[in-house]
Amino acid sequence: MRAGPRSEELYEEACLLMPAGVNSPVRAFRSVGGTPIFYDSASGCRFTDADGRSFIDYVCSWGPLILGHAHPAVVEAVASTAARGLSFGAPCEQEIELARLIIDAVPHLEMLRFVSSGTEAVMSAVRLARGVTGRDEVLKFDGCYHGHADHLLVSAGSGLATFGNPSSAGVPASFAAHTLVLPLADEKALEKLFKERGDSMAAVLMEGIPANSGLLIQRPGYLRKLRELCTRHGVLLIFDEVISGFRLGAGGASELWGIDPDLSTYGKIIGGGLPVGAYGGRRELMEQLAPLGPVYQAGTLSGNPVAMAAGIATLQQLLADRGAAWQQLESRAGRLAQGIEAAFSSAELPFSVVRAGSILWLCLQEGEPPRRFDRISQDSARRYAILHEALLEERIYLAPSAYEVMFVSTAHDEAAIEESIRAFEQALGRVGREMLG
Ligand SMILES: *Cc1c(COP(=O)(O)O)cnc(C)c1O
């Protein structure tokens, strides 16, 4: 059994009040089946559900909680800041402090603006790129997620068409028509598109580490080619670092690849569990924003002091001891990946674990892990649903979708990692055959 009786009861009530009982679709467990588990409280790498059962959490609020749940330094910063005012709608010192931490950590950033979500950050960065270049078209890649802004809810067209189709009802085809979509990892397609449309493109959006449809790690040469083409055609390269920012190290994916984008977007970790997003880049670009320039963007709660405080406390913990936290994450996540792969082998399953730092993806198919979305096997979702349920019985909580990754936090200590590996061994021993079948 997945959800306990209290979760079942809460879910029934939630469904009367909110569509599918949730405020973000993947939470509804539709792709793994069953009833969502209601969280009651959480601390470190574990949470307690509404039925009083404890689980090791590998969702960690979908990435923000790199220090685990309710880290004492973050909770203390939030509480003491909240006591001095919840929102000002006017400048406050915390904004400077968080901006300074981010800008000092990321060499290509000179200025930032804070917003309240990753979606908003990307939406605003694209508007800025269009405003600066005077061009309308934007290129994104199939399988990358950049939030739910209308013109980015677009998937690859059929056949060779590069013009996107709306991937959600309610998105006018005329909006999607400004969005071009290519598969990842295809240098020839990239060159061809730039040749045809490079001079009418405002921006290319690339996830620093594509981690929203499995973990589709790109080759550095491909990313360098992208940078080169953007420069040649006057197209702004936007790295969407909403997941990768401060996840892999202080400088995010741009540091990892040694590539300077023109603009970057942030969210998740920089808010430490509270709603924050940010976008930034070179001074001359950012100074095109209102009130200095013609590109409008605003927010009632932007730079909220409590959210800033959570971000500051989180980044301070990460940056302490010259980034020791990331080294610890690397070794814990490495051990977990290796333990899970060993469990796959002893259950005679031809699966692998794809890993970038503390991001893991269970690649439930044979052979070389895919680098593009359309190479993810259709079978993997069915296999994942079986494994997901078996792991819940072992009190391990993974994201309720095969396309989502696992996040390891600094609170996942050695004991929790070893416990998780044993849980995978148990679960796979029980359902391994069924997954293959
Ligand atoms: C999560 C995510 C977003 C959207 O952020 P929200 O805060 O959910 O709006 C955008 N881009 C990437 C790469 C993400 O992972």
Coordinates of C-alpha atoms and ligand atoms in Angstrom, one line a residue:
M1 CA 0.0 0.0 0.0
R2 CA 1.3 3.4 -0.9
A3 CA -0.7 6.2 0.8
G4 CA -2.0 5.6 4.3
P5 CA -5.6 6.0 5.3
R6 CA -5.2 9.6 6.5
S7 CA -3.5 10.6 3.1
E8 CA -6.4 8.9 1.3
E9 CA -8.9 10.9 3.4
L10 CA -7.1 14.2 2.8
Y11 CA -6.8 13.5 -0.9
E12 CA -10.5 12.9 -1.2
E13 CA -11.2 16.3 0.4
A14 CA -8.5 18.1 -1.6
C15 CA -10.0 16.8 -4.8
L16 CA -13.2 18.6 -4.1
L17 CA -11.4 21.9 -3.7
M18 CA -8.5 21.8 -6.1
P19 CA -8.1 20.1 -9.5
A20 CA -6.8 16.6 -8.8
G21 CA -6.2 17.8 -5.2
V22 CA -2.9 19.4 -6.1
N23 CA -1.4 22.8 -7.0
S24 CA 1.1 21.4 -9.4
P25 CA 0.3 18.5 -11.7
V26 CA 3.1 15.9 -11.1
R27 CA 2.2 15.8 -7.4
A28 CA -1.0 14.0 -8.2
F29 CA 0.8 10.6 -8.8
R30 CA -1.0 10.2 -12.2
S31 CA 2.0 8.7 -13.9
V32 CA 2.8 6.1 -11.2
G33 CA -0.8 5.5 -10.1
G34 CA -2.3 5.6 -6.6
T35 CA -2.9 8.4 -4.2
P36 CA -0.4 11.1 -3.3
I37 CA 1.2 10.9 0.1
F38 CA 0.5 14.0 2.2
Y39 CA 3.5 15.4 4.0
D40 CA 3.0 16.4 7.6
S41 CA 6.5 17.5 8.7
A42 CA 10.1 17.1 7.6
S43 CA 13.6 17.5 9.0
G44 CA 16.9 16.7 7.3
C45 CA 16.6 14.0 4.7
R46 CA 13.4 12.6 6.1
F47 CA 9.7 13.5 6.2
T48 CA 6.8 12.2 8.2
D49 CA 3.5 11.6 6.3
A50 CA 0.0 12.3 7.5
D51 CA -0.2 8.7 8.7
G52 CA 2.9 9.1 10.9
R53 CA 5.2 7.1 8.7
S54 CA 8.8 8.2 8.0
F55 CA 10.4 8.2 4.5
I56 CA 13.8 9.2 3.1
D57 CA 13.0 12.0 0.7
Y58 CA 14.8 12.2 -2.7
V59 CA 12.5 14.9 -4.0
C60 CA 13.5 17.6 -1.6
S61 CA 10.8 19.9 -2.9
W62 CA 12.1 19.3 -6.5
G63 CA 15.5 20.7 -5.9
P64 CA 15.5 23.7 -3.6
L65 CA 16.3 21.9 -0.4
I66 CA 20.0 21.2 -1.0
L67 CA 20.6 21.4 2.8
G68 CA 17.6 19.1 3.5
H69 CA 14.4 20.0 5.2
A70 CA 14.2 22.6 7.9
H71 CA 17.9 23.2 8.1
P72 CA 18.4 25.0 11.5
A73 CA 20.4 28.0 10.0
V74 CA 17.7 28.6 7.3
V75 CA 14.8 28.2 9.7
E76 CA 16.5 30.6 12.2
A77 CA 17.1 33.2 9.4
V78 CA 13.5 33.0 8.2
A79 CA 12.1 33.3 11.7
S80 CA 14.3 36.2 12.8
T81 CA 13.7 38.1 9.5
A82 CA 9.9 37.4 9.6
A83 CA 9.7 38.9 13.0
R84 CA 11.0 42.2 11.6
G85 CA 8.4 42.4 8.8
L86 CA 7.1 40.0 6.2
S87 CA 7.1 42.2 3.1
F88 CA 8.1 45.7 2.4
G89 CA 7.5 46.4 -1.3
A90 CA 10.5 48.7 -0.9
P91 CA 14.2 48.1 -1.1
C92 CA 15.8 46.2 1.9
E93 CA 19.4 45.2 2.7
Q94 CA 18.7 41.5 2.3
E95 CA 18.3 42.0 -1.5
I96 CA 21.8 43.4 -1.7
E97 CA 23.2 40.6 0.4
L98 CA 21.7 37.8 -1.8
A99 CA 22.5 39.6 -5.0
R100 CA 26.2 40.0 -3.9
L101 CA 26.4 36.3 -2.9
I102 CA 25.2 35.2 -6.4
I103 CA 27.1 37.7 -8.4
D104 CA 30.4 37.0 -6.6
A105 CA 29.9 33.2 -7.2
V106 CA 29.1 33.5 -10.9
P107 CA 31.8 35.2 -13.0
H108 CA 29.7 36.3 -16.0
L109 CA 27.0 37.9 -13.8
E110 CA 27.2 41.7 -13.3
M111 CA 23.6 42.5 -12.3
L112 CA 20.6 40.6 -11.2
R113 CA 16.9 41.1 -10.7
F114 CA 14.9 39.0 -8.3
V115 CA 11.4 37.6 -9.1
S116 CA 9.3 35.0 -7.3
S117 CA 9.6 31.8 -9.3
G118 CA 11.7 30.1 -11.9
T119 CA 8.9 30.6 -14.5
E120 CA 9.0 34.3 -13.9
A121 CA 12.7 34.4 -14.2
V122 CA 12.8 32.7 -17.6
M123 CA 9.8 34.6 -18.9
S124 CA 11.5 37.9 -18.0
A125 CA 14.9 36.9 -19.4
V126 CA 13.2 36.1 -22.7
R127 CA 11.4 39.4 -22.7
L128 CA 14.7 41.2 -22.0
A129 CA 16.4 39.3 -24.8
R130 CA 13.6 40.2 -27.3
G131 CA 13.7 43.9 -26.1
V132 CA 17.5 44.1 -26.5
T133 CA 17.7 42.4 -29.9
G134 CA 14.5 43.6 -31.4
R135 CA 13.8 40.0 -32.6
D136 CA 10.9 37.7 -31.7
E137 CA 12.0 34.1 -32.3
V138 CA 13.4 32.0 -29.5
L139 CA 14.9 28.5 -29.7
K140 CA 14.4 25.9 -27.1
F141 CA 15.2 22.2 -27.0
D142 CA 12.8 19.2 -26.9
G143 CA 12.6 17.8 -23.3
C144 CA 13.9 21.0 -21.6
Y145 CA 11.5 22.7 -19.2
H146 CA 11.6 26.4 -18.6
G147 CA 8.5 27.0 -16.6
H148 CA 5.0 27.4 -17.8
A149 CA 5.0 30.7 -19.7
D150 CA 2.8 30.4 -22.7
H151 CA 5.4 30.6 -25.4
L152 CA 7.6 28.0 -23.7
L153 CA 4.9 25.4 -23.4
V154 CA 5.8 24.2 -26.8
S155 CA 7.0 20.9 -28.1
A156 CA 8.7 19.8 -31.2
G157 CA 6.6 19.9 -34.3
S158 CA 6.1 16.8 -36.4
G159 CA 8.8 15.6 -38.8
L160 CA 11.4 18.2 -39.7
A161 CA 9.4 21.3 -38.8
T162 CA 11.2 23.4 -36.2
F163 CA 8.2 25.6 -35.4
G164 CA 6.8 24.4 -32.1
N165 CA 3.3 23.2 -31.4
P166 CA 1.6 24.3 -28.2
S167 CA 1.9 21.5 -25.6
S168 CA -0.9 22.9 -23.5
A169 CA -4.4 23.9 -24.3
G170 CA -4.8 27.6 -23.9
V171 CA -1.6 28.5 -25.7
P172 CA -2.4 30.3 -29.0
A173 CA -0.7 28.7 -32.0
S174 CA 0.4 32.3 -32.9
F175 CA 2.4 32.4 -29.6
A176 CA 4.0 29.1 -30.2
A177 CA 4.9 30.2 -33.7
H178 CA 7.7 32.4 -32.2
T179 CA 9.3 29.4 -30.5
L180 CA 11.6 27.1 -32.5
V181 CA 12.2 23.6 -31.1
L182 CA 15.2 21.3 -31.8
P183 CA 16.2 18.0 -30.4
L184 CA 19.2 18.1 -28.0
A185 CA 22.6 16.7 -29.0
D186 CA 22.2 17.3 -32.7
E187 CA 24.9 19.6 -34.0
K188 CA 23.9 19.4 -37.6
A189 CA 20.4 20.4 -36.9
L190 CA 21.7 23.3 -34.9
E191 CA 23.9 24.6 -37.7
K192 CA 21.2 24.2 -40.2
L193 CA 18.7 26.2 -38.1
F194 CA 21.2 29.0 -37.4
K195 CA 21.9 29.2 -41.1
E196 CA 18.2 29.6 -41.9
R197 CA 16.9 31.6 -39.0
G198 CA 19.9 32.7 -36.9
D199 CA 19.5 36.3 -37.8
S200 CA 15.8 36.4 -36.7
M201 CA 16.4 34.7 -33.3
A202 CA 16.5 36.8 -30.1
A203 CA 17.6 34.0 -27.8
V204 CA 18.4 30.4 -27.3
L205 CA 17.3 28.8 -24.0
M206 CA 19.3 25.9 -22.7
E207 CA 19.0 24.1 -19.4
G208 CA 22.5 24.2 -17.9
I209 CA 22.1 20.5 -17.2
P210 CA 18.9 19.3 -18.8
A211 CA 17.2 17.6 -15.8
N212 CA 13.5 17.9 -16.4
S213 CA 13.1 14.9 -18.8
G214 CA 15.5 12.5 -17.2
L215 CA 19.1 13.8 -17.1
L216 CA 20.2 14.5 -20.6
I217 CA 23.9 15.4 -20.2
Q218 CA 25.2 17.2 -23.3
R219 CA 28.7 17.0 -24.7
P220 CA 30.8 20.1 -24.0
G221 CA 31.7 20.4 -27.7
Y222 CA 28.0 20.7 -28.6
L223 CA 27.5 23.4 -26.0
R224 CA 30.6 25.3 -27.3
K225 CA 29.2 25.1 -30.8
L226 CA 25.9 26.6 -29.5
R227 CA 27.8 29.4 -27.9
E228 CA 29.8 30.1 -31.0
L229 CA 26.7 30.1 -33.3
C230 CA 24.9 32.5 -30.9
T231 CA 27.8 34.9 -30.9
R232 CA 28.1 34.8 -34.7
H233 CA 24.4 35.6 -35.2
G234 CA 23.9 38.1 -32.4
V235 CA 21.6 35.7 -30.5
L236 CA 21.6 35.9 -26.7
L237 CA 22.4 32.6 -25.0
I238 CA 20.3 32.1 -21.9
F239 CA 21.4 29.4 -19.5
D240 CA 18.4 28.3 -17.5
E241 CA 20.1 27.4 -14.2
V242 CA 17.0 27.1 -12.2
I243 CA 17.9 23.5 -11.2
S244 CA 21.7 23.6 -11.9
G245 CA 22.5 26.9 -10.2
F246 CA 24.3 26.2 -6.9
R247 CA 23.5 22.5 -7.3
L248 CA 26.8 21.5 -8.9
G249 CA 29.0 24.1 -7.4
A250 CA 29.1 27.9 -6.9
G251 CA 29.3 28.7 -10.7
G252 CA 26.6 26.3 -11.9
A253 CA 26.6 24.8 -15.3
S254 CA 28.3 27.8 -16.9
E255 CA 31.4 27.1 -14.7
L256 CA 31.2 23.3 -15.2
W257 CA 31.2 23.7 -19.0
G258 CA 33.4 26.8 -19.1
I259 CA 30.8 28.7 -21.2
D260 CA 29.6 32.2 -20.5
P261 CA 26.0 32.7 -21.4
D262 CA 24.6 36.2 -22.0
L263 CA 21.9 35.8 -19.5
S264 CA 21.2 33.2 -16.7
T265 CA 18.1 32.4 -14.8
Y266 CA 17.9 31.0 -11.3
G267 CA 15.3 29.7 -8.8
K268 CA 15.0 26.7 -6.5
I269 CA 18.2 26.7 -4.4
I270 CA 18.7 30.5 -4.3
G271 CA 15.4 30.7 -2.4
G272 CA 16.3 28.0 0.1
G273 CA 12.7 26.6 0.0
L274 CA 10.9 29.9 -0.3
P275 CA 9.6 31.3 -3.6
V276 CA 12.5 33.1 -5.3
G277 CA 13.7 33.4 -8.9
A278 CA 16.3 35.7 -10.4
Y279 CA 17.7 36.6 -13.8
G280 CA 20.9 38.3 -14.6
G281 CA 23.8 39.0 -16.9
R282 CA 26.0 41.8 -18.2
R283 CA 25.3 45.3 -17.0
E284 CA 24.5 46.7 -20.4
L285 CA 21.8 44.1 -20.9
M286 CA 20.3 44.4 -17.4
E287 CA 20.2 48.2 -17.7
Q288 CA 17.6 47.8 -20.4
L289 CA 15.1 46.9 -17.7
A290 CA 12.6 49.5 -16.4
P291 CA 13.0 52.0 -14.9
L292 CA 16.4 52.4 -16.6
G293 CA 15.4 51.0 -20.0
P294 CA 12.3 50.2 -22.1
V295 CA 11.8 46.5 -21.0
Y296 CA 9.1 46.3 -18.4
Q297 CA 9.0 43.8 -15.5
A298 CA 7.8 44.2 -12.0
G299 CA 6.7 42.2 -8.9
T300 CA 4.8 43.0 -5.7
L301 CA 6.7 40.5 -3.6
S302 CA 10.0 40.5 -5.6
G303 CA 13.0 40.7 -3.2
N304 CA 10.8 39.7 -0.3
P305 CA 13.0 40.0 2.8
V306 CA 12.0 36.6 4.3
A307 CA 12.6 34.7 1.0
M308 CA 15.9 36.6 0.6
A309 CA 16.9 35.5 4.1
A310 CA 16.3 31.9 3.3
G311 CA 18.4 32.2 0.2
I312 CA 21.2 34.0 2.0
A313 CA 21.4 31.4 4.8
T314 CA 21.3 28.5 2.2
L315 CA 24.1 30.0 0.1
Q316 CA 26.2 30.8 3.1
Q317 CA 26.1 27.2 4.2
L318 CA 27.1 26.0 0.8
L319 CA 29.9 28.5 0.3
A320 CA 31.4 27.9 3.8
D321 CA 34.7 26.1 4.0
R322 CA 35.5 26.8 0.4
G323 CA 32.5 24.8 -0.8
A324 CA 33.1 21.7 1.2
A325 CA 29.3 21.0 1.0
W326 CA 29.6 20.2 -2.7
Q327 CA 32.5 17.8 -2.2
Q328 CA 30.4 16.0 0.4
L329 CA 27.4 15.9 -1.9
E330 CA 29.6 14.6 -4.7
S331 CA 30.9 11.6 -2.6
R332 CA 27.5 10.8 -1.1
A333 CA 25.7 11.0 -4.4
G334 CA 28.5 9.0 -6.0
R335 CA 28.1 6.2 -3.4
L336 CA 24.3 6.2 -3.9
A337 CA 24.6 5.9 -7.6
Q338 CA 27.1 3.1 -7.4
G339 CA 25.0 1.3 -4.8
I340 CA 21.9 1.5 -7.0
E341 CA 23.8 0.3 -10.1
A342 CA 25.2 -2.6 -8.1
A343 CA 21.6 -3.4 -7.0
F344 CA 20.5 -3.3 -10.7
S345 CA 23.3 -5.8 -11.6
S346 CA 22.5 -8.2 -8.8
A347 CA 18.9 -8.2 -9.9
E348 CA 20.2 -8.8 -13.5
L349 CA 18.6 -5.6 -14.8
P350 CA 20.4 -3.8 -17.6
F351 CA 19.6 -0.3 -16.2
S352 CA 22.0 2.5 -15.2
V353 CA 22.1 5.6 -13.1
V354 CA 22.9 8.9 -14.8
R355 CA 24.5 11.4 -12.4
A356 CA 25.6 15.0 -12.4
G357 CA 26.8 15.9 -8.9
S358 CA 23.9 15.4 -6.5
I359 CA 21.4 14.9 -9.3
L360 CA 20.6 11.3 -10.2
W361 CA 18.4 9.8 -12.8
L362 CA 17.3 6.2 -12.9
C363 CA 17.7 5.3 -16.5
L364 CA 15.5 2.2 -16.8
Q365 CA 16.5 1.1 -20.3
E366 CA 19.3 -0.9 -21.8
G367 CA 22.4 0.6 -23.4
E368 CA 24.1 4.0 -23.5
P369 CA 22.0 6.6 -21.6
P370 CA 20.1 8.9 -24.0
R371 CA 21.2 12.5 -24.6
R372 CA 17.9 13.5 -26.2
F373 CA 14.3 13.3 -25.1
D374 CA 13.0 11.2 -27.9
R375 CA 15.5 8.4 -27.1
I376 CA 14.0 7.8 -23.7
S377 CA 12.3 4.4 -23.9
Q378 CA 8.5 4.3 -23.7
D379 CA 8.9 1.3 -21.3
S380 CA 10.7 3.3 -18.7
A381 CA 7.5 4.9 -17.3
R382 CA 5.9 1.5 -16.7
R383 CA 9.1 0.2 -15.1
Y384 CA 9.4 3.2 -12.9
A385 CA 5.9 3.0 -11.6
I386 CA 6.6 -0.6 -10.4
L387 CA 9.9 0.5 -8.7
H388 CA 8.3 3.6 -7.3
E389 CA 5.6 1.6 -5.4
A390 CA 8.2 -1.0 -4.2
L391 CA 10.4 1.7 -2.8
L392 CA 7.5 3.4 -1.0
E393 CA 7.1 0.1 0.8
E394 CA 10.7 0.4 1.8
R395 CA 10.1 4.0 2.9
I396 CA 12.0 5.6 0.2
Y397 CA 10.2 8.5 -1.6
L398 CA 11.1 9.2 -5.2
A399 CA 9.4 11.7 -7.5
P400 CA 6.1 10.3 -8.8
S401 CA 7.3 10.4 -12.5
A402 CA 9.9 8.5 -14.5
Y403 CA 11.1 11.7 -16.1
E404 CA 12.0 13.3 -12.8
V405 CA 15.4 13.1 -11.2
M406 CA 16.5 12.4 -7.6
F407 CA 18.1 15.1 -5.5
V408 CA 20.6 14.3 -2.8
S409 CA 21.0 16.9 0.0
T410 CA 23.7 17.5 2.5
A411 CA 21.4 16.0 5.1
H412 CA 21.5 12.6 3.4
D413 CA 24.2 11.3 5.6
E414 CA 26.1 8.0 5.1
A415 CA 23.6 6.1 7.2
A416 CA 20.7 7.3 5.1
I417 CA 22.6 6.5 1.9
E418 CA 23.4 3.0 3.0
E419 CA 19.8 2.5 4.1
S420 CA 18.6 3.7 0.7
I421 CA 20.9 1.3 -1.1
R422 CA 19.6 -1.6 1.0
A423 CA 16.1 -0.5 0.2
F424 CA 16.8 -0.6 -3.5
E425 CA 18.2 -4.1 -3.2
Q426 CA 15.1 -5.3 -1.3
A427 CA 12.7 -3.6 -3.7
L428 CA 14.5 -4.8 -6.8
G429 CA 14.7 -8.3 -5.4
R430 CA 10.9 -8.3 -5.2
V431 CA 9.9 -6.5 -8.4
G432 CA 13.0 -6.7 -10.7
R433 CA 11.5 -9.5 -12.8
E434 CA 8.2 -7.7 -13.1
M435 CA 10.0 -4.5 -14.3
L436 CA 11.6 -6.4 -17.1
G437 CA 8.5 -8.3 -18.2
Ligands
LIG1 C1 11.8 24.2 -12.0 C2 12.3 24.9 -13.3 C3 11.7 26.0 -13.8 C4 10.4 26.6 -13.3 O1 10.6 27.1 -12.0 P1 9.3 27.3 -11.1 O2 9.8 28.0 -9.8 O3 8.6 26.0 -10.9 O4 8.4 28.3 -11.8 C5 12.3 26.6 -14.9 N1 13.4 26.1 -15.5 C6 14.0 25.0 -15.0 C7 15.2 24.4 -15.6 C8 13.4 24.3 -13.9 O5 13.9 23.2 -13.4

